[in-house]
mmCIF file of C-alpha atoms in Angstrom:
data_model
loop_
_atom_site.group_PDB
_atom_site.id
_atom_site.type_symbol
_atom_site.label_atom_id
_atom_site.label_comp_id
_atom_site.label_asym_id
_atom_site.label_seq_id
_atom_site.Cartn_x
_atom_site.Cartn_y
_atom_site.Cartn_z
ATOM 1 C CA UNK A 1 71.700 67.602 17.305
ATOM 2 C CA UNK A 2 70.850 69.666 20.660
ATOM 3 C CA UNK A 3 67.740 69.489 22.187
ATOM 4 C CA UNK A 4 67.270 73.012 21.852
ATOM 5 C CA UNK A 5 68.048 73.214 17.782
ATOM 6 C CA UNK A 6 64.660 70.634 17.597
ATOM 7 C CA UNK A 7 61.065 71.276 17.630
ATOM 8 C CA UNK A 8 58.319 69.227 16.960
ATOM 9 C CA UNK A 9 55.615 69.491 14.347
ATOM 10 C CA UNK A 10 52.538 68.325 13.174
ATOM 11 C CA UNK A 11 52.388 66.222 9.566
ATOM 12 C CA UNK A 12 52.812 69.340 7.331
ATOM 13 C CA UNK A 13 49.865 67.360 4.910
ATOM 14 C CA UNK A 14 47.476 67.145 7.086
ATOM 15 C CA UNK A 15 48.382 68.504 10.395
ATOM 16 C CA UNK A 16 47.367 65.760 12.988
ATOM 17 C CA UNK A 17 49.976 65.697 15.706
ATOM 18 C CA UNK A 18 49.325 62.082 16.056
ATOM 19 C CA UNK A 19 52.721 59.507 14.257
ATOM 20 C CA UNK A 20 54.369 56.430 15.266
ATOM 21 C CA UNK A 21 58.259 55.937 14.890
ATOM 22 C CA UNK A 22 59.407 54.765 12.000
ATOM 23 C CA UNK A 23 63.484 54.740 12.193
ATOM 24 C CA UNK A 24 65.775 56.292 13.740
ATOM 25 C CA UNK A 25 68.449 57.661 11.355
ATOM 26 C CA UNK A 26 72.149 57.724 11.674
ATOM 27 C CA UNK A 27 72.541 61.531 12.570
ATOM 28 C CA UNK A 28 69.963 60.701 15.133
ATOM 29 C CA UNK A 29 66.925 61.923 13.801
ATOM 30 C CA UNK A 30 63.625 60.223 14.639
ATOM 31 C CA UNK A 31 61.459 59.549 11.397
ATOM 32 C CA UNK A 32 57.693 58.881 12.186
ATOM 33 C CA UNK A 33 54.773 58.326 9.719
ATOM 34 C CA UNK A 34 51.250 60.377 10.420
ATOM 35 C CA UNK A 35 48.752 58.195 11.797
ATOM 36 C CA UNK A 36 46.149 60.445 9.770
ATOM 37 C CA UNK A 37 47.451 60.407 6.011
ATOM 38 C CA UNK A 38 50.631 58.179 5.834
ATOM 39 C CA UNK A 39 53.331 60.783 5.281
ATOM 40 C CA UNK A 40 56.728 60.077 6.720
ATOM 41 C CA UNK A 41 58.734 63.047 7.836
ATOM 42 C CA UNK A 42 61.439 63.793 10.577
ATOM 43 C CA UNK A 43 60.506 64.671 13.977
ATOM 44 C CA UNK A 44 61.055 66.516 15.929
ATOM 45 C CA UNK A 45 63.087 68.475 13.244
ATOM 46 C CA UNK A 46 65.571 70.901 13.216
ATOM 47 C CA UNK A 47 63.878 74.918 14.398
ATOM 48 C CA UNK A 48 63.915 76.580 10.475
ATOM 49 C CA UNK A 49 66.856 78.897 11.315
ATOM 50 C CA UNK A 50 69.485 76.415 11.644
ATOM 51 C CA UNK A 51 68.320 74.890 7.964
ATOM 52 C CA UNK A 52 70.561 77.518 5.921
ATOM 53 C CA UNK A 53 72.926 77.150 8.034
ATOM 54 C CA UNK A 54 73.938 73.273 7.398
ATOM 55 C CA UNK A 55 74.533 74.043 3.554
ATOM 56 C CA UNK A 56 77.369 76.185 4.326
ATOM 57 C CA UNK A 57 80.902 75.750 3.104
ATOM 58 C CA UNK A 58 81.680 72.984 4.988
ATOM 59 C CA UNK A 59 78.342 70.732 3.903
ATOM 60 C CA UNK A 60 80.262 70.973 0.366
ATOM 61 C CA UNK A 61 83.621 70.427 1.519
ATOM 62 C CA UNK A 62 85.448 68.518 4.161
ATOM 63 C CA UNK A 63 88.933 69.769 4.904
ATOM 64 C CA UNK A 64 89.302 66.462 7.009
ATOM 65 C CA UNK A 65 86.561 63.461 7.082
ATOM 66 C CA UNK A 66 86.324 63.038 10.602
ATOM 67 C CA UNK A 67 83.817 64.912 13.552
ATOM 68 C CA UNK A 68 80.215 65.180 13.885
ATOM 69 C CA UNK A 69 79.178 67.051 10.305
ATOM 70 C CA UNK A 70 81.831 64.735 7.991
ATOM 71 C CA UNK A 71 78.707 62.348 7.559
ATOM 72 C CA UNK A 72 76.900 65.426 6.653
ATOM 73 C CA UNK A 73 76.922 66.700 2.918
ATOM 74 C CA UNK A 74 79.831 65.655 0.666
ATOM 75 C CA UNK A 75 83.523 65.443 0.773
ATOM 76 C CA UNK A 76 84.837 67.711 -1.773
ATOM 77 C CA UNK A 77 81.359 69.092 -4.163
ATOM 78 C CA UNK A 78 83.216 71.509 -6.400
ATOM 79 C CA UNK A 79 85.824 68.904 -7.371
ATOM 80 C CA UNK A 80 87.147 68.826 -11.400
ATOM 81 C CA UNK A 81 86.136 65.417 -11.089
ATOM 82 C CA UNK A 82 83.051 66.067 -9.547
ATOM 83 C CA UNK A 83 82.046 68.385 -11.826
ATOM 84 C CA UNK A 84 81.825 65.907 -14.867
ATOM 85 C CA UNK A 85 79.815 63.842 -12.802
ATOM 86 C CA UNK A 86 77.190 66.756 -12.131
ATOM 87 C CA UNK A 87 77.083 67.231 -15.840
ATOM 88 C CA UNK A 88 75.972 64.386 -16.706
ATOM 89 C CA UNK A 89 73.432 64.222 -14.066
ATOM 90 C CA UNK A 90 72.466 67.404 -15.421
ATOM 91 C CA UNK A 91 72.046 66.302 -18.796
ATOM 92 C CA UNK A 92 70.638 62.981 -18.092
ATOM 93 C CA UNK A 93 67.505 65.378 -16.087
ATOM 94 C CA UNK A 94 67.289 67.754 -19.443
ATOM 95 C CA UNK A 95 66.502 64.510 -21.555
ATOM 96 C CA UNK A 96 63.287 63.560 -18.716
ATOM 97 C CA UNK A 97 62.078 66.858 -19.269
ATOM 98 C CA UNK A 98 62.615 67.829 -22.360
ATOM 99 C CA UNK A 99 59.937 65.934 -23.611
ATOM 100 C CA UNK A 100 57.399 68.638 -21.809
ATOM 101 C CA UNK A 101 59.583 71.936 -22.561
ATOM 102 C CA UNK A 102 61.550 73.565 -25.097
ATOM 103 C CA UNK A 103 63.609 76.036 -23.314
ATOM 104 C CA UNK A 104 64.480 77.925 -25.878
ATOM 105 C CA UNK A 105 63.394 82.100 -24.461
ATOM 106 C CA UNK A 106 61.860 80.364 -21.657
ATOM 107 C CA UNK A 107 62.066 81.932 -18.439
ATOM 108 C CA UNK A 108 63.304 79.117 -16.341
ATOM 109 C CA UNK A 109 63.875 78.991 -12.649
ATOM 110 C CA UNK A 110 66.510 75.795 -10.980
ATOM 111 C CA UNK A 111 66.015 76.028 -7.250
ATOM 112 C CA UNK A 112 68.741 74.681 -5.365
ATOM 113 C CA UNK A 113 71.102 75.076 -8.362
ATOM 114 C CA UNK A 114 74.280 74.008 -6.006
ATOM 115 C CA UNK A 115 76.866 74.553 -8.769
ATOM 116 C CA UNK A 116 75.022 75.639 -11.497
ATOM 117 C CA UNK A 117 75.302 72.857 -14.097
ATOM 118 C CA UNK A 118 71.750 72.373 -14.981
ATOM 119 C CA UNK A 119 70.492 75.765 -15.356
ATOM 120 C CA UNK A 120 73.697 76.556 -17.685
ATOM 121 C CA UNK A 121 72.574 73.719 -19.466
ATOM 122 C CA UNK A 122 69.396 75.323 -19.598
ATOM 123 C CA UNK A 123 71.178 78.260 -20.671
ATOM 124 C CA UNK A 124 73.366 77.227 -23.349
ATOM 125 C CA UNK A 125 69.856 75.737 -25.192
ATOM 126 C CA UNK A 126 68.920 79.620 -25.323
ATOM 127 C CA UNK A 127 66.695 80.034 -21.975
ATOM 128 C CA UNK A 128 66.661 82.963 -19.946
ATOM 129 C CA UNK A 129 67.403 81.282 -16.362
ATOM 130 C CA UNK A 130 67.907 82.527 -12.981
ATOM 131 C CA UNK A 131 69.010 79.733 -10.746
ATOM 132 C CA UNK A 132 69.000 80.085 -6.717
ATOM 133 C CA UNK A 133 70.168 78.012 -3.611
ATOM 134 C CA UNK A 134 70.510 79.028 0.183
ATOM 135 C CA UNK A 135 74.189 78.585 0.124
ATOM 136 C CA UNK A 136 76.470 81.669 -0.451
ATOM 137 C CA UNK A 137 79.433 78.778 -1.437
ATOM 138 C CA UNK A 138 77.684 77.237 -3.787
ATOM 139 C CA UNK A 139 76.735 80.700 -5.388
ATOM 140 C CA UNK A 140 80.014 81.712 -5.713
ATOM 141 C CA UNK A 141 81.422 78.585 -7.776
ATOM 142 C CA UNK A 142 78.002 78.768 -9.925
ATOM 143 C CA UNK A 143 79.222 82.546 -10.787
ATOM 144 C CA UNK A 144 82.416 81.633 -11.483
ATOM 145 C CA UNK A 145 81.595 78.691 -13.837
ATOM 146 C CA UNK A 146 78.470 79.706 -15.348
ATOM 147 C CA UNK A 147 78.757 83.549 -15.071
ATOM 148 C CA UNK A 148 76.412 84.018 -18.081
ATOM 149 C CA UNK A 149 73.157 82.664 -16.187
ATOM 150 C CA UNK A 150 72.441 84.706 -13.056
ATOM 151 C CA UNK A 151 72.591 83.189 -9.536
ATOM 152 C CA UNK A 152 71.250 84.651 -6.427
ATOM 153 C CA UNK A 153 71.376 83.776 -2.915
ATOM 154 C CA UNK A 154 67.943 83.088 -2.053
ATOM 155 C CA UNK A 155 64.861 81.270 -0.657
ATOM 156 C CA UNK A 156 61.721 80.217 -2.771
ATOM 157 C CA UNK A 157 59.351 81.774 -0.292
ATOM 158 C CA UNK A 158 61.292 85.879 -0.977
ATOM 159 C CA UNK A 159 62.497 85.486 -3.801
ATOM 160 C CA UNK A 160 60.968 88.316 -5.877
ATOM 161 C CA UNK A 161 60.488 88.151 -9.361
ATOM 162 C CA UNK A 162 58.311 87.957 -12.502
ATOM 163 C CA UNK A 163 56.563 84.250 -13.046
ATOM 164 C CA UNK A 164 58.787 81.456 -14.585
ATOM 165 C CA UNK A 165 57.733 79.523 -17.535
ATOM 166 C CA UNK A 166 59.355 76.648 -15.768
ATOM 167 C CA UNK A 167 60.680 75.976 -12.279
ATOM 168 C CA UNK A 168 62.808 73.042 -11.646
ATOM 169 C CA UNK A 169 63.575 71.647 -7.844
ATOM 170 C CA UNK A 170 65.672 68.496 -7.905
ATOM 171 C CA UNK A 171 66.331 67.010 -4.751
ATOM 172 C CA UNK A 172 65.266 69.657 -3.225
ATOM 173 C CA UNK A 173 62.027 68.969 -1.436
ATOM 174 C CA UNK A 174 63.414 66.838 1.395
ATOM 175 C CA UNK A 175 65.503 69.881 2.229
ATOM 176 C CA UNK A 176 62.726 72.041 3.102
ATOM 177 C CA UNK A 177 61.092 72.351 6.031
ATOM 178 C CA UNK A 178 57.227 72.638 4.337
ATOM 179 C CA UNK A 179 56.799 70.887 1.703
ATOM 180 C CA UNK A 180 53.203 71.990 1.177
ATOM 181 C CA UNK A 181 54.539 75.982 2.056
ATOM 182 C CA UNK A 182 57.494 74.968 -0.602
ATOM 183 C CA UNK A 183 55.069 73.794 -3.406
ATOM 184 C CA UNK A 184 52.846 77.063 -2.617
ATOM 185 C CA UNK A 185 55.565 79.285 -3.261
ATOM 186 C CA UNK A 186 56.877 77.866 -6.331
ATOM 187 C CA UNK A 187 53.257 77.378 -7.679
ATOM 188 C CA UNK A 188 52.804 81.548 -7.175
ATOM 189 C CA UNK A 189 55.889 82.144 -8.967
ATOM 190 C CA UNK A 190 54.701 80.072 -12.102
ATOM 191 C CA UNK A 191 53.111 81.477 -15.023
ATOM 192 C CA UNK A 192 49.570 79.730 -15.869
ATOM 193 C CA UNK A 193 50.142 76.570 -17.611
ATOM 194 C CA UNK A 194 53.537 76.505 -16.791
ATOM 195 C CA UNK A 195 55.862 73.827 -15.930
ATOM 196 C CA UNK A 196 56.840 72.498 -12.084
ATOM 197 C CA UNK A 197 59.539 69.530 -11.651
ATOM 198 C CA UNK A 198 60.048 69.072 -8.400
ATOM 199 C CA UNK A 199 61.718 65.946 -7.491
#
């Protein structure tokens, strides 16, 4: 990282400025825990901007594993093999929470959908799911596999749309940059007594 893509921040829980070092991690970045609550985050971390911009094609694909992103992302994401591996994931996260939902004409929302196997999963159990993620790759392969469930470029925080019944956000919240502005947004996008997973 450059100096200048970096910025420091206070603990996004509680917002003391005070944190000692915690670890330095091997892309560099400095993780420190708030000396006021106990949360661990990066800092300084990178400016919001450049966050969109490290899940693009190349975060999912590596057309050679060498240079300063190959330790960044995954070497081939959209693989056939891959792909059976995601769908098991998916299904092995549908059994967790299907013990609190049944999807069926639920309006369900997967943030960071990536490839789209869990909300087609979602869809193929008769839910009505829009699924979204920051990267226009990954968009494009969920179309073209899933292109019964709609997909959409987009952020939490603009997407605009009627409340969810359920919104699901796996391994998501370490990507964002708030995770007390990420909750917020999902939270305003829920219906009452509706169902949050983020993991």
């Amino acid at each position: 990282w450059k100096t200048n893509d970096l910025e420091k921040v206070p603990c996004d829980f509680c917002r003391k400025d005070a944190g000692k070092d915690v670890i330095v991690r091997p892309d560099g970045m400095k993780v420190v825990e708030c000396s006021g609550c106990g949360l661990s985050y990066v800092n300084p971390r990178p400016k919001r901007e450049l966050i969109s911009k490290l899940y693009e094609a190349d975060y999912f694909i590596k057309p050679n594993h060498s240079g300063p992103s190959s330790s960044i992302g995954y070497p081939d994401y959209f693989s056939e093999r891959n792909r059976s591996m995601l769908r098991r994931i998916a299904e092995e996260k549908y059994q967790i929470v299907r013990r609190y939902m049944n999807p069926r004409n639920m309006r369900c929302l997967e943030i960071g959908c990536a490839a789209g196997e869990f909300s087609s999963l979602l869809s193929q159990r008769r839910a009505q799911v829009v699924g979204i993620d920051l990267s226009a790759r990954a968009i494009q392969e969920a179309q073209s596999r899933y292109p019964q469930v709609n997909f959409l470029q987009a952020d939490i925080t603009t997407l605009d749309a009627q409340p969810f019944d359920a919104i699901f956000a796996f391994e998501v919240i370490e990507h964002v940059t708030s995770p007390t502005d990420f909750l917020k947004a999902a939270s305003v996008r829920l219906k009452p007594g509706g169902l949050l997973v983020p993991t």
